[in-house]
């Protein structure tokens, strides 16, 4: 049995779908779990080897310090103005106030912001800042050209490299070309990334002209060899030498969870935790020699090749022979790559169960769909401001559960009842008792921090809102910089690892012991002849959280084009294909085909187009691999190829396509509405 989870379903400490599922199936005893996720799989595996922690989901240097100290901000594939609209918990949106100050500082010439991105991002347009429009998937080549310039011009921070890093001497022969007869100089990088050599050299000089803050996004690591980008960005920041200083260094979470907002002095609530003194699981785990976990994006490969052995972060995993899958708070028919290969793999499953309150494509491909309640049908409690942890909020039920919908917690309680574990699962608490208990734990934690919270009844029946005392600004990695011996990083050396003996020891040809430039399996704007000339971006949408809200007819009408997901492209590419704004186009490659509505935008350069991820899969012929997607799911076109043997993450952004005008009358969109209502046997027509 395989369990799939994203947990983006809704906020709430008690009604967290993942907690309910793990709790219930843990008492069952035998199920295959996942490692990593679709968002940042490559980065979250490589960065602990390099800088000692996940980085991607962690707090960033406080934005007030960035505003005060930074002379240059580098947005590397990072679009905070778009992506800060959502958080994992209740958003407080405080980060936007700081970005408004950065905008003002840019206008006054106090801060220089440079966006490294093939297209003009929402953040670039908001800030009216500079851009280095490199070719798609060439980021590491550009970084190497910058690093080479810093080295040969003697502009890099030798003391920081000597005191806070290891492995520069192993990396240097590659950078200078003594190992492969190819110096990674600015001219070499220019031929790959499309910028001029002088622009690359100027960029390098800017980085060391004052305090520079690198802000790394996640889209670049969702490409083939995606591990190389975050590793090389850390190397570049190390050569600049400002890691651990206010307004300097590198971070990978500025676009997420209110990154950079000041964290309060209040407690963090734990939520639905593990069972105290749990009884033995009903069934003893038996994976028949296979692994009990797989990388998240390898599920299709696992279904198609049970027993196959793969490398993963130093392990050798054996794919289990999965017969059943349960998905809760997840929509795999949006997140997984290569939709047609996925359809073939789903036929291998004997039973698929989906818990949801929307009739997604994943529900349509399921055998059993269990309707769960929405946020409005639940009582709960949650903190607001994910990184800021600004305070607590009571989430009161608006209506009782409708029709036959049940809470995730109650669904898994019912499952536990079938194998005599319900009492252990519930711990003799109902909904409000659980919420009260979670709150009371917060009261104890707050007291230890010197923060007094009211009793639960006063909180719940009163305003239902508590704002914590303000915290203090903080600098990421400052403790390490100040005392590296007493505050070592979580790497084997305790230092930043430019060369990793651990990774080198794995012996992976596609991820050696230091960052390198490697060609992806397909790339636009290269010397190689390609069947499909356009690079397709499928980054996070501006109007949705992944696939959520795409089902709303009213909201979809505010951005859809001719009833389809928008296809963004430049006028030159559109004109060459006889397309104009508002046309329905067919976007295709050897992996699949989708329809989308044309939007012509000056933000895009020739050869680069975009369809946002999260567009609902809408097959013209349901359940049939290869059929036309009538709405515009970009993962019909993406490849199910791992980033490397190290992280086995998704390469969702390594995609080449072609676009043409759709000549026949466009078919109706099939992915919305439903399910069909059928009468039970013996039911009256009335």
XYZ file of C-alpha atoms in Angstrom:
686
model
C 0.000 0.000 0.000
C 1.345 3.416 -1.012
C 0.393 6.709 0.642
C 0.513 9.969 -1.267
C 0.288 13.295 0.507
C 0.863 16.965 -0.230
C -1.057 18.441 2.760
C -1.887 21.664 0.926
C -5.569 20.863 1.418
C -6.249 23.415 4.134
C -4.881 25.025 7.275
C -5.512 23.771 10.804
C -3.449 22.065 13.500
C -5.969 19.333 14.256
C -7.530 18.692 10.862
C -4.227 18.179 9.065
C -4.821 15.392 6.591
C -1.267 14.117 6.794
C -1.398 13.766 10.556
C -4.647 11.814 10.382
C -3.386 9.470 7.668
C -0.011 8.802 9.278
C -1.665 8.224 12.624
C -4.215 5.770 11.257
C -1.961 3.839 8.917
C 0.764 3.729 11.545
C -1.612 1.661 13.664
C -2.292 -0.520 10.636
C 1.430 -1.101 10.315
C 2.496 -1.587 6.715
C 2.601 1.076 4.026
C 5.089 2.637 1.622
C 5.911 6.292 2.241
C 7.633 8.968 0.188
C 10.825 10.968 0.659
C 10.983 14.577 -0.467
C 8.354 16.368 -2.516
C 7.667 17.867 -5.927
C 8.509 21.421 -4.880
C 12.161 21.322 -3.868
C 13.321 17.707 -4.056
C 16.743 18.353 -5.574
C 17.604 21.269 -3.298
C 16.463 19.592 -0.096
C 18.775 16.628 -0.731
C 21.877 18.472 -1.966
C 21.881 21.399 0.464
C 22.315 19.359 3.685
C 25.497 17.949 2.128
C 26.701 21.435 1.165
C 25.543 23.841 3.879
C 24.160 21.518 6.519
C 20.382 21.980 6.396
C 17.374 21.860 4.092
C 17.436 25.655 3.671
C 14.387 25.723 1.371
C 11.763 25.588 4.136
C 13.645 27.627 6.710
C 13.497 31.226 7.853
C 15.566 33.799 5.988
C 17.514 36.834 7.149
C 15.012 39.431 8.354
C 13.960 41.729 5.523
C 14.437 44.906 7.624
C 18.147 44.012 7.764
C 18.231 43.406 4.026
C 16.658 46.812 3.429
C 19.165 48.438 5.784
C 22.374 46.713 4.669
C 22.069 45.303 1.137
C 23.436 47.253 -1.798
C 22.556 44.500 -4.275
C 19.834 41.843 -4.239
C 20.085 39.020 -6.761
C 16.798 37.248 -7.499
C 17.967 33.975 -9.045
C 14.887 32.346 -10.528
C 12.997 33.834 -7.600
C 9.604 35.570 -7.849
C 8.483 36.564 -4.329
C 5.759 39.009 -5.382
C 3.945 36.165 -7.133
C 4.644 33.334 -4.715
C 4.322 35.109 -1.364
C 0.574 35.272 -1.938
C 0.290 31.868 -0.276
C 1.750 30.213 2.807
C 1.572 26.766 4.323
C -0.280 28.202 7.324
C -2.605 31.235 7.498
C -0.817 33.983 5.532
C -0.223 37.337 7.184
C 1.200 38.926 3.977
C 3.526 41.113 6.048
C 6.359 40.429 3.602
C 4.670 42.605 0.985
C 5.182 45.666 3.166
C 8.923 45.042 3.170
C 8.967 44.470 -0.576
C 7.197 47.814 -0.993
C 10.117 49.369 0.892
C 12.565 47.572 -1.397
C 10.670 48.947 -4.386
C 11.035 52.453 -3.003
C 14.743 51.878 -2.346
C 15.225 50.708 -5.942
C 13.473 53.826 -7.240
C 15.729 55.998 -5.076
C 18.875 54.186 -6.211
C 19.650 52.865 -2.724
C 19.369 49.168 -3.619
C 20.150 47.492 -6.907
C 18.014 44.436 -7.686
C 18.987 42.087 -10.504
C 16.630 39.336 -11.647
C 18.389 36.370 -13.250
C 15.566 34.867 -15.278
C 14.772 34.143 -18.937
C 11.525 36.120 -18.608
C 10.397 39.267 -16.832
C 8.930 38.025 -13.560
C 6.087 39.600 -11.631
C 8.641 40.760 -9.070
C 10.815 42.380 -11.725
C 7.838 44.252 -13.123
C 6.797 45.318 -9.623
C 10.260 46.566 -8.649
C 11.140 47.899 -12.099
C 14.540 46.314 -11.587
C 17.286 44.997 -13.853
C 17.344 41.617 -15.577
C 19.965 39.175 -16.795
C 17.877 37.283 -19.379
C 19.911 34.110 -19.651
C 18.807 31.165 -21.752
C 16.681 28.543 -19.970
C 18.561 25.857 -18.024
C 21.963 27.569 -18.307
C 22.156 28.994 -14.780
C 25.080 26.855 -13.637
C 27.147 27.812 -16.685
C 26.543 31.491 -15.879
C 27.522 30.958 -12.235
C 30.732 29.231 -13.277
C 31.595 32.115 -15.590
C 31.032 34.544 -12.721
C 33.110 32.414 -10.336
C 35.945 32.207 -12.868
C 35.940 36.001 -13.213
C 36.045 36.493 -9.443
C 38.985 34.118 -9.203
C 41.178 35.329 -12.077
C 40.553 38.984 -11.195
C 41.377 38.219 -7.541
C 38.052 39.617 -6.378
C 36.874 36.646 -4.314
C 37.084 36.512 -0.508
C 40.111 34.300 0.155
C 39.703 34.495 3.932
C 36.094 33.307 3.855
C 37.009 30.416 1.556
C 39.876 29.415 3.875
C 38.008 29.829 7.167
C 34.467 28.697 6.403
C 34.621 26.230 3.507
C 36.322 23.014 2.457
C 37.039 21.676 -1.004
C 37.812 24.815 -2.987
C 41.134 23.309 -4.037
C 39.300 20.281 -5.523
C 36.829 22.534 -7.342
C 39.399 24.964 -8.714
C 40.983 22.655 -11.348
C 37.547 22.160 -12.897
C 36.823 25.893 -12.819
C 40.161 26.707 -14.467
C 39.903 23.873 -16.984
C 42.950 21.872 -15.953
C 40.839 18.716 -15.631
C 38.978 18.942 -18.942
C 40.962 21.513 -20.985
C 38.033 23.941 -20.836
C 38.292 26.978 -18.565
C 34.836 27.970 -17.330
C 35.522 31.582 -18.141
C 33.068 34.295 -19.089
C 33.452 33.662 -22.811
C 32.689 29.955 -22.382
C 29.645 30.783 -20.237
C 28.473 33.419 -22.718
C 28.264 30.911 -25.549
C 26.004 28.714 -23.419
C 23.806 31.191 -21.548
C 23.403 33.828 -24.265
C 24.716 36.816 -22.317
C 27.825 38.632 -23.457
C 31.121 37.825 -21.786
C 31.454 41.440 -20.685
C 27.988 41.361 -19.089
C 29.051 38.297 -17.130
C 32.267 39.962 -15.963
C 30.375 43.123 -15.000
C 27.887 41.027 -13.027
C 30.746 39.396 -11.123
C 32.186 42.808 -10.243
C 28.806 44.080 -9.061
C 28.476 41.149 -6.654
C 31.611 42.162 -4.737
C 31.129 45.934 -4.972
C 29.088 46.040 -1.762
C 26.787 43.927 0.409
C 25.005 41.366 -1.811
C 22.039 39.175 -0.873
C 21.416 36.136 -3.089
C 17.783 34.983 -3.152
C 17.482 31.602 -4.817
C 14.167 30.270 -6.104
C 13.201 26.641 -6.601
C 12.235 26.468 -10.268
C 15.825 26.037 -11.456
C 16.354 22.946 -9.290
C 13.277 21.345 -10.897
C 15.353 20.730 -14.026
C 17.595 17.899 -15.146
C 20.733 17.992 -12.953
C 18.823 20.387 -10.698
C 21.115 19.647 -7.751
C 23.928 21.623 -9.386
C 22.148 24.990 -9.208
C 21.728 25.382 -5.422
C 25.185 23.906 -4.829
C 26.839 26.351 -7.218
C 24.868 29.299 -5.836
C 26.251 28.501 -2.367
C 29.759 28.314 -3.877
C 29.244 31.695 -5.542
C 27.988 33.240 -2.297
C 31.007 31.757 -0.511
C 33.383 33.390 -2.987
C 31.631 36.717 -2.410
C 32.217 35.987 1.286
C 29.207 37.579 2.981
C 27.344 34.521 4.292
C 26.242 35.274 7.856
C 26.336 39.066 7.482
C 23.167 41.217 7.610
C 21.989 41.837 4.065
C 24.479 39.368 2.600
C 24.856 35.675 1.879
C 22.434 33.229 0.338
C 18.960 31.867 1.051
C 16.445 29.678 -0.719
C 13.158 30.578 0.962
C 12.506 34.256 0.249
C 9.511 33.517 -1.973
C 7.812 31.134 0.475
C 5.955 31.291 3.790
C 6.645 34.976 4.339
C 10.395 34.412 4.221
C 12.281 37.274 5.848
C 9.445 38.534 8.039
C 10.589 38.891 11.637
C 9.703 35.848 13.758
C 7.704 36.644 16.896
C 8.583 35.681 20.455
C 5.529 33.416 20.756
C 5.123 29.626 20.904
C 4.607 27.326 17.927
C 1.738 24.854 18.289
C 2.607 21.243 17.588
C -0.651 20.014 16.103
C -1.854 16.435 15.883
C 1.177 14.508 17.056
C 2.094 10.889 17.395
C 0.215 8.633 19.780
C 1.515 8.485 23.319
C 2.353 4.867 24.215
C 0.852 3.430 21.014
C -0.209 -0.216 20.921
C 1.503 -2.591 18.554
C 0.475 -2.154 14.948
C -2.136 -4.579 13.717
C 0.092 -5.921 10.958
C 3.835 -6.430 10.959
C 5.462 -4.537 8.082
C 6.530 -6.874 5.302
C 7.994 -5.245 2.217
C 9.274 -8.561 0.830
C 12.799 -7.321 0.452
C 11.765 -4.020 -1.125
C 12.185 -0.526 0.284
C 9.609 1.062 2.573
C 10.057 4.493 1.014
C 10.614 5.943 -2.452
C 11.329 9.472 -3.723
C 8.009 11.221 -4.316
C 8.315 11.745 -8.063
C 9.417 8.143 -8.705
C 5.959 6.660 -8.063
C 5.163 6.077 -11.752
C 8.544 4.480 -12.362
C 7.935 2.292 -9.309
C 4.541 1.117 -10.547
C 5.917 0.276 -13.987
C 9.025 -1.525 -12.725
C 8.503 -3.216 -9.325
C 11.725 -4.772 -8.103
C 13.895 -2.268 -9.972
C 16.848 -0.955 -7.988
C 17.677 2.753 -8.030
C 20.297 4.885 -6.338
C 19.121 7.601 -3.978
C 21.310 9.819 -1.807
C 23.768 7.042 -1.017
C 21.148 4.333 -0.651
C 20.136 1.597 -3.041
C 16.355 1.367 -3.092
C 14.304 -1.514 -4.429
C 10.908 -0.556 -5.775
C 8.085 -2.347 -3.919
C 5.275 -4.067 -5.794
C 2.496 -1.617 -4.938
C -1.088 -2.851 -5.326
C -3.021 -0.088 -3.586
C -2.626 3.677 -3.233
C -4.277 6.145 -0.867
C -4.087 9.870 -1.610
C -5.159 12.426 0.968
C -4.836 16.207 0.512
C -3.073 15.529 -2.769
C -3.785 15.648 -6.484
C -1.183 13.463 -8.227
C -2.862 13.979 -11.600
C -1.647 17.547 -11.413
C 1.754 17.210 -9.715
C 3.305 14.174 -11.402
C 5.157 14.502 -14.696
C 4.371 12.779 -18.038
C 0.628 12.312 -17.696
C 0.344 9.637 -20.382
C 3.010 7.453 -18.793
C 1.186 7.963 -15.498
C -2.091 6.711 -16.979
C -0.379 3.509 -18.075
C 1.130 3.075 -14.611
C -2.217 3.604 -12.848
C -3.547 0.508 -14.591
C -1.102 -1.528 -12.483
C -2.879 -0.536 -9.284
C -5.656 -2.812 -8.075
C -7.229 -0.164 -5.820
C -6.904 3.611 -5.655
C -8.535 5.593 -2.836
C -8.714 9.394 -2.880
C -9.920 11.666 -0.084
C -10.998 15.074 -1.384
C -13.786 17.628 -1.535
C -13.169 18.520 -5.200
C -13.815 16.210 -8.168
C -10.244 16.296 -9.436
C -8.690 14.192 -12.170
C -7.196 12.077 -9.385
C -10.728 11.328 -8.177
C -11.757 10.379 -11.707
C -8.908 7.860 -11.849
C -9.766 6.412 -8.421
C -11.765 3.324 -7.516
C -13.012 4.772 -4.230
C -13.517 8.468 -3.462
C -14.185 9.447 0.141
C -15.671 12.964 0.386
C -14.008 15.036 3.093
C -15.170 18.227 4.714
C -14.035 21.693 3.715
C -12.508 24.338 5.956
C -16.000 25.772 6.513
C -17.281 22.520 8.048
C -14.538 22.194 10.655
C -13.440 23.707 13.926
C -9.704 24.158 14.291
C -6.884 26.395 15.422
C -3.909 27.705 13.488
C -1.035 30.141 13.708
C -0.994 32.989 11.216
C 2.223 33.946 9.565
C 4.200 30.792 8.862
C 7.726 32.125 9.394
C 6.603 35.216 11.281
C 4.484 33.099 13.685
C 2.618 36.294 14.358
C -0.095 34.765 16.510
C -2.979 32.321 16.872
C -6.361 32.256 15.224
C -9.516 30.301 16.052
C -11.058 28.735 12.962
C -14.741 28.368 13.773
C -17.023 26.015 11.913
C -19.417 27.863 9.597
C -21.755 24.979 8.744
C -22.107 21.397 9.885
C -20.596 18.747 7.584
C -22.728 18.582 4.465
C -24.276 15.449 2.979
C -21.987 12.447 3.647
C -18.691 14.340 3.945
C -16.535 13.421 6.937
C -13.401 14.842 8.502
C -10.116 13.155 7.533
C -9.601 12.343 11.200
C -12.954 10.558 11.407
C -12.399 8.647 8.172
C -9.172 7.154 9.491
C -10.802 6.576 12.880
C -13.393 4.494 11.039
C -10.609 2.576 9.347
C -8.913 1.926 12.683
C -12.204 0.622 14.048
C -12.058 -2.161 11.446
C -8.855 -3.517 12.994
C -9.550 -2.717 16.642
C -7.380 0.387 17.035
C -9.994 3.167 17.169
C -9.593 3.881 20.879
C -5.836 4.254 20.529
C -6.318 6.459 17.475
C -8.834 8.841 19.071
C -7.233 8.883 22.555
C -10.742 9.452 23.953
C -10.969 12.984 22.544
C -13.513 14.576 20.263
C -12.850 17.505 17.943
C -13.058 20.290 20.522
C -11.117 18.304 23.119
C -8.283 17.867 20.631
C -8.234 21.565 19.790
C -8.266 22.410 23.507
C -5.375 20.011 24.164
C -3.307 21.462 21.308
C -3.932 24.966 22.631
C -3.000 23.967 26.198
C 0.339 22.629 24.955
C 0.885 26.048 23.418
C 0.104 27.672 26.762
C 2.855 25.593 28.412
C 5.348 26.334 25.658
C 4.478 30.022 25.812
C 5.010 30.135 29.570
C 8.509 28.736 29.099
C 9.163 31.580 26.652
C 7.726 34.200 28.989
C 4.549 34.621 26.940
C 1.242 34.309 28.796
C -1.784 33.083 26.862
C -5.396 33.225 28.111
C -7.229 30.036 29.011
C -8.783 28.154 26.114
C -12.406 29.136 26.754
C -11.516 32.834 26.851
C -9.628 32.477 23.578
C -12.211 30.361 21.757
C -15.331 32.172 22.915
C -13.762 35.622 22.822
C -11.976 37.268 19.918
C -10.372 34.014 18.805
C -7.259 35.965 17.949
C -3.957 36.376 19.768
C -1.029 38.414 18.508
C 2.329 37.435 19.978
C 4.981 39.879 21.205
C 7.308 41.065 18.462
C 10.567 39.239 17.908
C 14.025 40.477 17.003
C 15.555 40.694 13.515
C 17.837 37.772 12.733
C 20.607 36.934 10.267
C 20.730 33.503 8.680
C 24.048 31.690 9.306
C 25.281 34.495 11.606
C 26.017 32.117 14.492
C 28.144 30.000 12.161
C 30.076 33.009 10.904
C 30.708 34.380 14.379
C 31.890 31.095 15.904
C 32.220 28.277 13.346
C 33.842 25.959 15.892
C 31.025 26.351 18.419
C 28.231 26.611 15.829
C 29.226 24.205 13.054
C 26.989 23.515 10.103
C 25.352 20.112 9.771
C 27.888 18.917 7.201
C 30.545 16.267 7.980
C 33.207 18.982 8.197
C 30.979 21.501 9.952
C 31.846 23.907 7.141
C 30.403 24.772 3.733
C 31.401 21.914 1.450
C 32.389 23.156 -1.989
C 33.677 19.633 -2.540
C 31.754 16.880 -0.757
C 33.632 13.687 0.036
C 30.287 12.108 0.832
C 28.762 12.825 -2.567
C 32.000 11.958 -4.359
C 31.944 8.643 -2.517
C 28.538 7.793 -3.955
C 30.162 7.582 -7.377
C 27.279 9.133 -9.309
C 28.286 10.175 -12.817
C 25.360 12.617 -12.900
C 26.269 14.264 -9.579
C 30.025 14.299 -8.857
C 31.793 15.674 -5.789
C 31.640 19.365 -6.718
C 29.230 21.450 -8.818
C 29.625 21.099 -12.580
C 27.846 22.155 -15.758
C 26.056 19.260 -17.467
C 23.784 19.437 -20.472
C 20.188 18.435 -19.687
C 18.550 15.723 -21.756
C 16.873 18.431 -23.823
C 17.453 22.174 -24.034
C 16.341 25.050 -26.225
C 18.722 27.748 -27.514
C 21.563 25.245 -27.903
C 23.781 24.239 -30.812
C 22.182 20.803 -30.926
C 19.348 20.387 -33.397
C 16.067 19.788 -31.622
C 12.775 18.476 -32.918
C 10.891 20.897 -30.705
C 12.254 24.465 -30.485
C 10.352 26.059 -27.596
C 11.224 25.842 -23.921
C 8.061 25.390 -21.835
C 7.997 26.874 -18.357
C 5.389 25.403 -16.018
C 6.084 27.309 -12.821
C 3.604 28.123 -10.067
C 0.507 30.056 -11.125
C -0.236 33.623 -10.183
C -3.965 32.953 -9.745
C -4.023 29.633 -7.867
C -2.318 27.490 -5.276
C -1.232 24.625 -7.524
C -4.490 23.101 -8.820
C -6.723 24.583 -6.118
C -9.493 26.927 -7.311
C -9.054 25.798 -10.917
C -12.420 24.053 -10.545
C -14.232 27.340 -9.889
C -16.030 28.327 -13.098
C -16.498 31.913 -11.922
C -12.885 32.423 -10.908
C -11.470 30.592 -13.920
C -13.275 33.029 -16.197
C -11.152 35.868 -14.788
C -7.968 34.506 -16.382
C -8.778 31.683 -18.827
C -8.479 32.382 -22.564
C -11.197 30.922 -24.780
C -12.024 28.664 -21.845
C -8.471 27.263 -21.691
C -5.413 27.702 -19.495
C -3.352 30.683 -20.742
C -0.325 30.085 -22.965
C 2.106 32.998 -22.616
C 4.490 33.758 -25.475
C 6.208 36.651 -27.234
C 4.830 38.321 -30.341
C 7.678 37.027 -32.521
C 6.970 33.376 -31.704
C 3.230 33.898 -32.111
C 3.563 35.659 -35.464
C 5.863 32.946 -36.812
C 3.100 30.424 -36.120
C 0.183 32.479 -37.356
C -1.149 32.993 -33.840
C -2.797 36.008 -32.283
C -4.053 36.787 -28.798
C -7.170 34.795 -27.917
C -6.479 31.921 -30.322
C -6.631 28.343 -29.148
C -3.286 26.657 -29.759
C -2.143 23.061 -29.667
C 1.035 22.621 -27.638
C 2.699 19.282 -28.274
C 5.754 17.048 -28.224
C 6.350 13.299 -28.377
C 4.959 12.887 -24.850
C 1.555 14.481 -25.368
C -0.607 17.354 -26.542
C -2.732 20.032 -24.882
C -4.904 22.961 -25.881
C -4.289 26.410 -24.400
C -5.371 30.011 -24.999
C -2.781 32.400 -26.440
C -1.638 35.448 -24.464
C 0.991 37.616 -26.165
C 3.317 39.281 -23.685
C 6.466 41.389 -23.889
C 7.684 39.632 -20.731
C 8.740 36.612 -22.790
C 11.722 36.217 -25.108
C 11.733 34.195 -28.332
C 11.885 30.490 -27.672
C 10.398 30.613 -24.158
C 6.708 30.045 -23.417
C 4.726 29.328 -20.264
C 1.684 27.355 -19.116
C 1.258 27.442 -15.355
C 1.198 24.187 -13.438
C -2.054 23.260 -11.722
C -4.231 23.415 -14.839
C -6.694 20.535 -14.475
C -6.083 17.517 -16.656
C -9.029 17.299 -19.066
C -8.656 14.380 -21.495
C -10.741 14.373 -24.650
C -11.105 10.623 -24.205
C -11.131 9.781 -20.527
C -8.624 7.223 -19.308
C -6.928 6.902 -22.689
C -3.182 7.577 -22.854
C -2.147 9.933 -25.635
C -5.474 11.707 -25.936
C -5.655 15.485 -26.251
C -5.916 17.451 -22.991
C -8.675 19.932 -23.726
C -7.807 22.472 -21.006
C -3.999 22.721 -20.808
C -2.266 20.569 -18.170
C 1.477 21.183 -18.819
C 2.465 17.915 -17.159
C 1.035 16.129 -20.177
C 4.160 17.470 -21.902
C 6.804 17.086 -19.182
C 9.160 14.133 -18.868
C 9.263 11.661 -15.997
C 13.044 11.885 -15.673
C 14.878 12.202 -12.353
C 17.143 15.169 -11.648
C 19.992 12.771 -10.836
C 20.741 9.650 -8.834
C 21.372 11.827 -5.788
C 17.936 13.384 -5.240
C 15.751 11.573 -7.797
C 13.665 14.754 -7.945
C 11.341 15.825 -10.760
C 12.761 17.453 -13.902
C 9.464 19.185 -14.603
C 11.061 22.267 -16.184
C 13.198 20.449 -18.738
C 10.586 20.467 -21.494
C 10.712 21.274 -25.209
C 7.540 21.694 -27.270
C 6.104 23.129 -30.455
C 2.972 25.246 -30.809
C 0.507 25.520 -33.665
C -2.903 27.027 -34.199
C -5.653 24.515 -33.483
C -7.544 24.371 -36.766
C -10.637 22.234 -36.063
C -13.384 23.498 -33.821
C -12.022 23.114 -30.328
C -13.624 20.320 -28.296
C -15.412 21.040 -25.051
C -13.298 21.100 -21.902
C -13.881 17.832 -20.058
C -12.103 18.272 -16.738
C -14.645 20.214 -14.705
C -17.996 19.329 -13.167
C -19.189 16.068 -11.730
C -19.325 13.545 -10.405
C -22.315 12.115 -12.205
C -25.173 11.241 -9.890
C -26.505 7.723 -10.219
C -29.498 6.127 -8.556
C -28.839 3.300 -6.172
C -30.531 0.013 -6.968
C -34.173 0.153 -6.004
C -34.153 3.919 -5.544
C -37.276 5.731 -6.684
C -37.022 8.015 -9.677
C -38.039 10.864 -7.386
